[in-house]
mmCIF file of C-alpha atoms in Angstrom:
data_model
loop_
_atom_site.group_PDB
_atom_site.id
_atom_site.type_symbol
_atom_site.label_atom_id
_atom_site.label_comp_id
_atom_site.label_asym_id
_atom_site.label_seq_id
_atom_site.Cartn_x
_atom_site.Cartn_y
_atom_site.Cartn_z
ATOM 1 C CA MET A 1 -11.568 -19.928 -76.058
ATOM 2 C CA LYS A 2 -8.035 -20.793 -76.896
ATOM 3 C CA GLY A 3 -5.188 -18.417 -76.435
ATOM 4 C CA THR A 4 -4.770 -15.729 -73.947
ATOM 5 C CA GLN A 5 -6.966 -12.957 -73.218
ATOM 6 C CA ILE A 6 -6.286 -9.666 -70.880
ATOM 7 C CA ILE A 7 -9.751 -8.040 -69.710
ATOM 8 C CA LEU A 8 -9.642 -4.685 -68.205
ATOM 9 C CA ASP A 9 -12.858 -3.677 -66.502
ATOM 10 C CA HIS A 10 -14.564 -2.560 -63.317
ATOM 11 C CA ILE A 11 -16.336 -4.521 -60.569
ATOM 12 C CA ASN A 12 -18.487 -2.687 -57.930
ATOM 13 C CA GLY A 13 -16.933 0.578 -59.183
ATOM 14 C CA ARG A 14 -13.289 -1.016 -58.502
ATOM 15 C CA GLU A 15 -10.665 -1.082 -61.196
ATOM 16 C CA ALA A 16 -9.823 -4.820 -62.132
ATOM 17 C CA ALA A 17 -7.877 -6.772 -64.566
ATOM 18 C CA ALA A 18 -8.381 -10.580 -65.583
ATOM 19 C CA ARG A 19 -6.273 -12.590 -67.560
ATOM 20 C CA MET A 20 -8.000 -15.832 -69.163
ATOM 21 C CA VAL A 21 -5.857 -18.573 -70.576
ATOM 22 C CA ASP A 22 -7.720 -20.924 -72.902
ATOM 23 C CA GLY A 23 -10.792 -20.100 -71.260
ATOM 24 C CA VAL A 24 -9.669 -20.462 -67.559
ATOM 25 C CA LEU A 25 -9.162 -17.601 -65.320
ATOM 26 C CA ASP A 26 -5.414 -17.632 -64.798
ATOM 27 C CA ASP A 27 -4.625 -14.296 -62.740
ATOM 28 C CA PHE A 28 -6.797 -11.522 -61.131
ATOM 29 C CA LEU A 29 -6.111 -8.113 -59.789
ATOM 30 C CA ILE A 30 -8.492 -5.652 -58.247
ATOM 31 C CA ALA A 31 -8.285 -2.370 -56.441
ATOM 32 C CA GLY A 32 -8.918 -2.217 -52.728
ATOM 33 C CA ASP A 33 -9.001 0.601 -50.071
ATOM 34 C CA ALA A 34 -5.419 -0.160 -48.854
ATOM 35 C CA PRO A 35 -2.386 1.608 -50.099
ATOM 36 C CA LEU A 36 -1.097 -0.034 -53.246
ATOM 37 C CA PRO A 37 2.190 -2.017 -53.061
ATOM 38 C CA GLY A 38 5.025 0.190 -54.648
ATOM 39 C CA THR A 39 3.704 3.473 -52.924
ATOM 40 C CA ILE A 40 6.412 5.446 -51.546
ATOM 41 C CA TYR A 41 6.139 7.787 -48.364
ATOM 42 C CA ARG A 42 8.172 10.303 -46.653
ATOM 43 C CA ALA A 43 7.634 8.799 -43.161
ATOM 44 C CA ARG A 44 8.336 9.702 -39.736
ATOM 45 C CA ALA A 45 10.009 7.258 -37.098
ATOM 46 C CA ASP A 46 7.649 6.859 -34.258
ATOM 47 C CA ARG A 47 8.865 4.166 -31.814
ATOM 48 C CA PRO A 48 11.312 1.058 -31.864
ATOM 49 C CA VAL A 49 10.125 -2.452 -31.295
ATOM 50 C CA LYS A 50 12.518 -3.852 -28.792
ATOM 51 C CA GLY A 51 13.688 -7.513 -29.698
ATOM 52 C CA GLN A 52 12.375 -7.446 -33.219
ATOM 53 C CA GLY A 53 14.951 -4.738 -34.471
ATOM 54 C CA GLY A 54 12.086 -2.763 -36.172
ATOM 55 C CA MET A 55 10.527 0.559 -36.013
ATOM 56 C CA PHE A 56 6.958 1.807 -36.297
ATOM 57 C CA LEU A 57 6.626 4.765 -38.574
ATOM 58 C CA THR A 58 3.895 7.245 -39.222
ATOM 59 C CA THR A 59 2.544 7.798 -42.794
ATOM 60 C CA PRO A 60 -0.529 9.636 -44.176
ATOM 61 C CA ASP A 61 -2.094 6.290 -44.692
ATOM 62 C CA GLY A 62 -1.585 5.084 -41.163
ATOM 63 C CA PRO A 63 1.181 3.204 -39.243
ATOM 64 C CA ALA A 64 3.919 1.056 -40.973
ATOM 65 C CA PHE A 65 6.506 -1.199 -39.825
ATOM 66 C CA LEU A 66 10.112 -1.333 -40.866
ATOM 67 C CA ARG A 67 11.975 -4.240 -40.047
ATOM 68 C CA GLN A 68 15.839 -4.539 -39.452
ATOM 69 C CA VAL A 69 16.376 -1.000 -38.566
ATOM 70 C CA LYS A 70 19.714 0.415 -37.509
ATOM 71 C CA GLY A 71 20.639 4.002 -36.583
ATOM 72 C CA LEU A 72 17.069 5.382 -36.797
ATOM 73 C CA ALA A 73 15.785 7.631 -34.112
ATOM 74 C CA PRO A 74 12.365 8.486 -33.354
ATOM 75 C CA GLY A 75 11.120 11.665 -35.103
ATOM 76 C CA GLN A 76 13.635 11.151 -37.983
ATOM 77 C CA MET A 77 12.090 11.474 -41.448
ATOM 78 C CA LEU A 78 12.923 8.712 -44.132
ATOM 79 C CA LEU A 79 11.706 7.298 -47.439
ATOM 80 C CA VAL A 80 10.047 3.996 -47.485
ATOM 81 C CA GLN A 81 8.121 1.777 -49.870
ATOM 82 C CA VAL A 82 5.050 -0.330 -49.342
ATOM 83 C CA THR A 83 6.035 -4.147 -49.969
ATOM 84 C CA GLY A 84 2.521 -5.749 -49.549
ATOM 85 C CA TYR A 85 -0.808 -5.719 -47.695
ATOM 86 C CA ALA A 86 -0.929 -5.764 -43.912
ATOM 87 C CA GLU A 87 -2.633 -8.395 -42.015
ATOM 88 C CA PRO A 88 -5.935 -7.179 -40.300
ATOM 89 C CA GLY A 89 -5.150 -4.762 -37.583
ATOM 90 C CA LYS A 90 -1.411 -4.753 -38.442
ATOM 91 C CA ALA A 91 0.797 -1.968 -39.764
ATOM 92 C CA LEU A 92 1.985 -1.650 -43.427
ATOM 93 C CA PRO A 93 4.923 -3.565 -44.404
ATOM 94 C CA VAL A 94 7.524 -1.175 -45.767
ATOM 95 C CA THR A 95 11.181 -1.127 -46.907
ATOM 96 C CA GLN A 96 13.909 1.322 -47.328
ATOM 97 C CA LYS A 97 14.906 -0.261 -50.576
ATOM 98 C CA LEU A 98 13.093 1.770 -53.328
ATOM 99 C CA LEU A 99 12.431 0.218 -56.735
ATOM 100 C CA PHE A 100 10.849 2.266 -59.526
ATOM 101 C CA LYS A 101 9.522 -0.635 -61.771
ATOM 102 C CA SER A 102 7.766 -0.547 -65.226
ATOM 103 C CA ARG A 103 7.237 -2.834 -68.021
ATOM 104 C CA TYR A 104 10.840 -2.909 -69.270
ATOM 105 C CA ALA A 105 12.815 -1.298 -66.664
ATOM 106 C CA ILE A 106 13.506 -1.124 -63.000
ATOM 107 C CA VAL A 107 15.618 1.770 -61.603
ATOM 108 C CA THR A 108 17.317 1.042 -58.322
ATOM 109 C CA PRO A 109 18.618 4.189 -56.648
ATOM 110 C CA ASP A 110 20.300 2.084 -53.686
ATOM 111 C CA ALA A 111 21.953 -0.367 -56.264
ATOM 112 C CA PRO A 112 24.230 1.325 -58.832
ATOM 113 C CA GLY A 113 25.173 -0.609 -61.960
ATOM 114 C CA LEU A 114 23.382 -1.711 -65.235
ATOM 115 C CA ASN A 115 22.090 -5.271 -65.458
ATOM 116 C CA ILE A 116 20.025 -7.370 -67.764
ATOM 117 C CA SER A 117 17.766 -10.199 -67.058
ATOM 118 C CA ARG A 118 19.769 -13.423 -66.866
ATOM 119 C CA SER A 119 16.966 -14.990 -68.878
ATOM 120 C CA ILE A 120 18.269 -13.130 -71.874
ATOM 121 C CA ARG A 121 21.195 -15.305 -73.009
ATOM 122 C CA ASP A 122 21.802 -14.163 -76.523
ATOM 123 C CA ASP A 123 25.066 -12.062 -76.555
ATOM 124 C CA ASP A 124 23.888 -9.604 -79.575
ATOM 125 C CA GLU A 125 20.702 -8.945 -77.765
ATOM 126 C CA ARG A 126 22.456 -8.218 -74.586
ATOM 127 C CA ASP A 127 25.041 -5.900 -76.361
ATOM 128 C CA ARG A 128 21.973 -4.094 -78.003
ATOM 129 C CA LEU A 129 20.195 -3.703 -74.653
ATOM 130 C CA LEU A 130 23.291 -2.408 -72.859
ATOM 131 C CA GLU A 131 23.702 0.160 -75.791
ATOM 132 C CA ILE A 132 20.206 1.454 -74.903
ATOM 133 C CA ALA A 133 21.030 1.460 -71.188
ATOM 134 C CA HIS A 134 24.198 3.289 -71.376
ATOM 135 C CA SER A 135 22.685 6.009 -73.556
ATOM 136 C CA GLU A 136 19.721 6.522 -71.238
ATOM 137 C CA MET A 137 21.638 6.319 -68.058
ATOM 138 C CA ASP A 138 24.645 8.264 -69.121
ATOM 139 C CA GLY A 139 25.132 10.643 -66.355
ATOM 140 C CA VAL A 140 22.600 8.985 -64.151
ATOM 141 C CA GLU A 141 23.667 7.866 -60.704
ATOM 142 C CA TYR A 142 21.017 5.167 -60.156
ATOM 143 C CA GLY A 143 21.143 1.573 -61.055
ATOM 144 C CA LEU A 144 19.181 -0.068 -63.685
ATOM 145 C CA ILE A 145 17.653 -3.578 -64.475
ATOM 146 C CA LEU A 146 16.410 -4.484 -67.877
ATOM 147 C CA ARG A 147 13.675 -6.996 -67.571
ATOM 148 C CA SER A 148 13.322 -10.386 -69.650
ATOM 149 C CA VAL A 149 10.437 -8.653 -71.676
ATOM 150 C CA CYS A 150 13.227 -6.385 -73.265
ATOM 151 C CA ALA A 151 14.191 -9.256 -75.569
ATOM 152 C CA GLY A 152 13.277 -8.154 -78.990
ATOM 153 C CA ALA A 153 11.427 -5.208 -77.767
ATOM 154 C CA ASP A 154 11.313 -1.902 -79.686
ATOM 155 C CA PRO A 155 14.342 0.108 -78.506
ATOM 156 C CA ASP A 156 12.429 3.422 -78.331
ATOM 157 C CA GLU A 157 9.802 2.029 -75.964
ATOM 158 C CA ILE A 158 12.646 0.586 -73.755
ATOM 159 C CA ALA A 159 14.236 4.000 -73.804
ATOM 160 C CA GLU A 160 11.030 5.746 -72.914
ATOM 161 C CA ASP A 161 10.391 3.311 -70.075
ATOM 162 C CA ILE A 162 13.874 3.953 -68.683
ATOM 163 C CA ALA A 163 13.549 7.661 -68.918
ATOM 164 C CA ALA A 164 10.095 7.676 -67.280
ATOM 165 C CA MET A 165 11.394 5.641 -64.148
ATOM 166 C CA VAL A 166 14.564 7.758 -63.956
ATOM 167 C CA THR A 167 12.272 10.736 -63.961
ATOM 168 C CA ALA A 168 10.141 9.168 -61.158
ATOM 169 C CA ALA A 169 13.061 8.478 -59.078
ATOM 170 C CA ARG A 170 14.574 11.936 -59.148
ATOM 171 C CA GLN A 171 11.186 13.488 -58.405
ATOM 172 C CA VAL A 172 10.865 11.474 -55.257
ATOM 173 C CA LEU A 173 14.690 11.530 -54.200
ATOM 174 C CA GLU A 174 15.086 15.217 -54.989
ATOM 175 C CA ASP A 175 11.903 16.420 -53.007
ATOM 176 C CA SER A 176 13.145 18.673 -50.364
ATOM 177 C CA SER A 177 10.112 18.881 -48.179
ATOM 178 C CA ASN A 178 10.112 17.680 -44.571
ATOM 179 C CA GLN A 179 6.542 16.461 -44.166
ATOM 180 C CA SER A 180 4.973 12.961 -44.013
ATOM 181 C CA GLU A 181 3.512 12.356 -47.445
ATOM 182 C CA VAL A 182 2.947 10.122 -50.219
ATOM 183 C CA LEU A 183 5.488 10.799 -53.015
ATOM 184 C CA HIS A 184 4.791 7.985 -55.488
ATOM 185 C CA GLU A 185 1.553 6.012 -55.922
ATOM 186 C CA GLY A 186 1.851 2.255 -56.503
ATOM 187 C CA ASP A 187 0.413 0.833 -59.783
ATOM 188 C CA ALA A 188 -3.470 0.110 -59.977
ATOM 189 C CA PRO A 189 -4.628 -3.071 -61.559
ATOM 190 C CA HIS A 190 -4.932 -1.920 -65.279
ATOM 191 C CA LEU A 191 -1.210 -0.613 -65.260
ATOM 192 C CA GLN A 192 -0.022 -3.452 -63.152
ATOM 193 C CA ALA A 193 -1.464 -5.801 -65.631
ATOM 194 C CA TRP A 194 0.444 -3.908 -68.386
ATOM 195 C CA ARG A 195 3.637 -3.864 -66.359
ATOM 196 C CA GLU A 196 3.618 -7.663 -65.359
ATOM 197 C CA TRP A 197 1.447 -9.689 -67.931
ATOM 198 C CA THR A 198 3.799 -9.372 -70.909
ATOM 199 C CA ALA A 199 3.110 -12.568 -73.021
ATOM 200 C CA PRO A 200 1.200 -12.086 -76.233
ATOM 201 C CA ALA A 201 -2.709 -11.541 -75.543
ATOM 202 C CA ASP A 202 -5.810 -10.249 -76.997
ATOM 203 C CA ILE A 203 -6.757 -7.198 -75.011
ATOM 204 C CA GLU A 204 -10.480 -6.496 -74.025
ATOM 205 C CA GLN A 205 -11.131 -3.070 -72.810
ATOM 206 C CA GLU A 206 -14.698 -2.279 -73.428
ATOM 207 C CA PRO A 207 -17.052 -2.100 -70.324
ATOM 208 C CA GLY A 208 -18.780 -5.217 -69.710
ATOM 209 C CA GLY A 209 -15.676 -7.504 -70.649
ATOM 210 C CA PHE A 210 -15.950 -9.404 -67.429
ATOM 211 C CA GLU A 211 -19.267 -10.654 -68.136
ATOM 212 C CA ARG A 212 -18.789 -11.262 -71.870
ATOM 213 C CA CYS A 213 -15.565 -13.217 -71.283
ATOM 214 C CA GLY A 214 -16.699 -15.298 -68.531
ATOM 215 C CA VAL A 215 -14.619 -13.555 -65.671
ATOM 216 C CA LEU A 216 -17.525 -13.014 -63.475
ATOM 217 C CA ASP A 217 -18.765 -16.673 -63.731
ATOM 218 C CA ALA A 218 -15.124 -17.863 -63.097
ATOM 219 C CA LEU A 219 -14.981 -15.614 -59.829
ATOM 220 C CA GLU A 220 -18.103 -16.901 -58.571
ATOM 221 C CA ALA A 221 -16.816 -20.642 -58.610
ATOM 222 C CA LEU A 222 -13.516 -19.553 -57.046
ATOM 223 C CA GLN A 223 -15.410 -17.810 -54.298
ATOM 224 C CA SER A 224 -17.295 -20.854 -53.508
ATOM 225 C CA GLY A 225 -14.182 -22.282 -52.023
ATOM 226 C CA LYS A 226 -14.619 -25.397 -54.030
ATOM 227 C CA ILE A 227 -12.472 -25.583 -57.088
ATOM 228 C CA ALA A 228 -12.519 -28.479 -59.603
ATOM 229 C CA ILE A 229 -9.081 -29.685 -60.645
ATOM 230 C CA GLY A 230 -10.189 -32.362 -63.119
ATOM 231 C CA GLY A 231 -11.156 -36.204 -62.863
ATOM 232 C CA GLY A 232 -13.856 -35.421 -60.342
ATOM 233 C CA ALA A 233 -11.282 -34.057 -57.717
ATOM 234 C CA TYR A 234 -11.585 -30.676 -55.880
ATOM 235 C CA LEU A 235 -9.553 -28.291 -53.887
ATOM 236 C CA TYR A 236 -11.343 -26.573 -50.802
ATOM 237 C CA VAL A 237 -9.540 -23.442 -50.149
ATOM 238 C CA GLU A 238 -10.710 -21.884 -46.849
ATOM 239 C CA PRO A 239 -9.139 -18.822 -45.439
ATOM 240 C CA THR A 240 -9.290 -18.419 -41.653
ATOM 241 C CA ARG A 241 -7.922 -15.746 -39.292
ATOM 242 C CA ALA A 242 -4.510 -17.700 -38.580
ATOM 243 C CA LEU A 243 -4.014 -19.339 -41.987
ATOM 244 C CA VAL A 244 -5.346 -20.620 -45.402
ATOM 245 C CA ALA A 245 -6.452 -24.207 -45.354
ATOM 246 C CA VAL A 246 -6.286 -26.228 -48.379
ATOM 247 C CA ASP A 247 -8.044 -29.654 -48.664
ATOM 248 C CA VAL A 248 -7.658 -32.037 -51.546
ATOM 249 C CA ASN A 249 -10.801 -34.130 -52.148
ATOM 250 C CA THR A 250 -10.699 -36.894 -54.737
ATOM 251 C CA GLY A 251 -14.534 -36.950 -55.169
ATOM 252 C CA SER A 252 -16.336 -40.517 -55.473
ATOM 253 C CA ASP A 253 -13.143 -42.269 -56.325
ATOM 254 C CA THR A 254 -11.341 -43.188 -53.040
ATOM 255 C CA SER A 255 -8.535 -45.374 -54.675
ATOM 256 C CA LEU A 256 -5.076 -44.775 -53.672
ATOM 257 C CA ALA A 257 -4.175 -44.013 -57.197
ATOM 258 C CA ALA A 258 -7.069 -41.159 -57.448
ATOM 259 C CA GLY A 259 -5.521 -39.686 -54.309
ATOM 260 C CA ILE A 260 -2.036 -39.540 -55.798
ATOM 261 C CA LYS A 261 -3.742 -37.948 -59.020
ATOM 262 C CA ALA A 262 -5.605 -35.410 -57.018
ATOM 263 C CA ASN A 263 -2.370 -34.331 -55.176
ATOM 264 C CA MET A 264 -0.434 -33.861 -58.437
ATOM 265 C CA ALA A 265 -3.457 -31.811 -59.804
ATOM 266 C CA CYS A 266 -3.512 -29.655 -56.511
ATOM 267 C CA ALA A 267 0.248 -28.888 -57.164
ATOM 268 C CA ARG A 268 -0.517 -27.700 -60.408
ATOM 269 C CA ASN A 269 -3.686 -25.724 -59.781
ATOM 270 C CA LEU A 270 -2.878 -24.092 -56.384
ATOM 271 C CA PRO A 271 -0.913 -21.177 -57.456
ATOM 272 C CA ARG A 272 -3.506 -20.128 -59.833
ATOM 273 C CA ALA A 273 -6.208 -20.323 -57.202
ATOM 274 C CA LEU A 274 -4.040 -18.366 -54.604
ATOM 275 C CA ARG A 275 -3.494 -15.792 -57.217
ATOM 276 C CA CYS A 276 -6.903 -15.169 -58.093
ATOM 277 C CA LEU A 277 -8.368 -15.426 -54.758
ATOM 278 C CA GLY A 278 -5.529 -12.841 -53.382
ATOM 279 C CA LEU A 279 -4.468 -15.193 -50.584
ATOM 280 C CA GLY A 280 -1.147 -15.216 -49.011
ATOM 281 C CA GLY A 281 0.456 -15.797 -45.600
ATOM 282 C CA GLN A 282 0.527 -19.165 -43.908
ATOM 283 C CA ILE A 283 -1.039 -22.019 -46.136
ATOM 284 C CA VAL A 284 -1.558 -25.666 -44.962
ATOM 285 C CA ILE A 285 -2.535 -28.365 -47.413
ATOM 286 C CA ASP A 286 -4.263 -31.463 -46.164
ATOM 287 C CA THR A 287 -3.418 -33.730 -49.234
ATOM 288 C CA ALA A 288 -5.511 -36.736 -50.271
ATOM 289 C CA PRO A 289 -3.883 -40.095 -48.806
ATOM 290 C CA MET A 290 -0.764 -41.168 -50.694
ATOM 291 C CA PRO A 291 2.283 -43.072 -49.823
ATOM 292 C CA LYS A 292 5.188 -41.446 -48.272
ATOM 293 C CA LYS A 293 7.370 -42.396 -51.208
ATOM 294 C CA ASP A 294 5.289 -40.068 -53.500
ATOM 295 C CA ARG A 295 5.859 -36.951 -51.463
ATOM 296 C CA ARG A 296 8.918 -36.188 -53.213
ATOM 297 C CA ALA A 297 6.924 -36.018 -56.647
ATOM 298 C CA PHE A 298 4.365 -33.929 -55.042
ATOM 299 C CA GLU A 299 6.995 -31.310 -53.728
ATOM 300 C CA THR A 300 8.670 -31.428 -57.094
ATOM 301 C CA ALA A 301 5.369 -30.594 -59.039
ATOM 302 C CA LEU A 302 4.280 -27.899 -56.290
ATOM 303 C CA ARG A 303 7.980 -26.209 -56.759
ATOM 304 C CA ALA A 304 7.702 -26.209 -60.501
ATOM 305 C CA ALA A 305 4.226 -24.800 -60.233
ATOM 306 C CA PHE A 306 5.154 -21.885 -57.818
ATOM 307 C CA LYS A 307 8.446 -21.165 -59.953
ATOM 308 C CA SER A 308 6.617 -19.123 -62.460
ATOM 309 C CA ASP A 309 4.335 -17.458 -60.141
ATOM 310 C CA PRO A 310 4.934 -13.721 -59.513
ATOM 311 C CA GLU A 311 4.380 -14.005 -55.744
ATOM 312 C CA GLU A 312 7.272 -15.009 -53.182
ATOM 313 C CA THR A 313 6.353 -18.294 -51.839
ATOM 314 C CA THR A 314 8.311 -20.510 -49.396
ATOM 315 C CA LEU A 315 7.940 -24.263 -49.420
ATOM 316 C CA ALA A 316 8.235 -25.064 -45.771
ATOM 317 C CA GLY A 317 7.622 -29.001 -45.769
ATOM 318 C CA TRP A 318 5.671 -31.578 -44.149
ATOM 319 C CA THR A 319 4.341 -31.591 -40.665
ATOM 320 C CA THR A 320 4.289 -34.311 -38.241
ATOM 321 C CA LEU A 321 0.585 -34.903 -39.063
ATOM 322 C CA GLY A 322 1.317 -35.099 -42.785
ATOM 323 C CA HIS A 323 0.170 -31.710 -43.894
ATOM 324 C CA PHE A 324 2.293 -29.749 -46.148
ATOM 325 C CA GLU A 325 3.013 -26.012 -45.288
ATOM 326 C CA LEU A 326 3.791 -22.848 -47.270
ATOM 327 C CA GLN A 327 4.622 -19.237 -46.429
ATOM 328 C CA ARG A 328 3.407 -16.819 -49.000
ATOM 329 C CA LYS A 329 4.047 -12.974 -49.466
ATOM 330 C CA ARG A 330 0.826 -10.847 -48.791
ATOM 331 C CA ALA A 331 1.196 -9.099 -52.112
ATOM 332 C CA ARG A 332 -2.702 -8.832 -52.650
ATOM 333 C CA LEU A 333 -5.944 -8.239 -50.907
ATOM 334 C CA PRO A 334 -8.079 -11.335 -50.351
ATOM 335 C CA LEU A 335 -10.893 -11.071 -53.021
ATOM 336 C CA SER A 336 -13.550 -12.230 -50.414
ATOM 337 C CA GLU A 337 -12.879 -9.103 -48.396
ATOM 338 C CA ILE A 338 -13.234 -6.757 -51.274
ATOM 339 C CA LEU A 339 -16.369 -8.166 -52.963
ATOM 340 C CA SER A 340 -17.976 -9.150 -49.578
#
């Protein structure tokens, strides 16, 4: 099917959302048992970690770890927000920089000022959005960022979004209790899809949408670990305890030209595979054989592919053995752990 579809459904009783682009699964979100990124706690400082400048915290959902702490004493209460998912057996990663994020607006209590996405360049449109922002933020001490999707959007919808995020921020920041508790829940998959998948799309919300639209078949193919990338080539994506191993296989064609072609296809398809599989952390790519002079083109293609990906990914570079390394934020739970 041509075009973009957003399908909201459930798998094994878990809320999930899928985005299909031209019949190919492009992104997938599913609820797990861990606290959602964006969740805000009032937490209690527990014990510092010498040498790392961090502090373990106590939250209602278990231990959390806050990096780069200064002037925080054990027993002190503080507000923190979950930034991603923890590695197995480790504490929740949290930050003190709170964000209240919705489709159009991000309220930033610790960063005052009104800002508009730099991707909106039309001066008249920026003036229109600034007028909305000033109207809604009059007398509000928090900062505001208007996101790129605001371009051309209905002013009432933008204003409503700003007001909702300001209200949420006030409810959290003005809460006067002194107990460790959850103050704000992170967005579940359906709400996260509405917030982040802003391109025009057909929406499917009736039960059974995943089966009708081919999402279940696409997930089954992805979970096999063998992902076709065209021309008979494949990616093998295998998560291990230490890292995610990606092997580029040219299939039956073992020529040098086939290796270069497969590596470029890997660069284009890897972000989608990692999104849908929910994989992050250390990622090592074993590319198909290609001359060293073609490495720069591969890196350029990889960088371009990850530029539009929502998860923070650092391209670390080549190893002595000729592998390419990446570091990716653990912003999702591995699909294999949820559906196993």
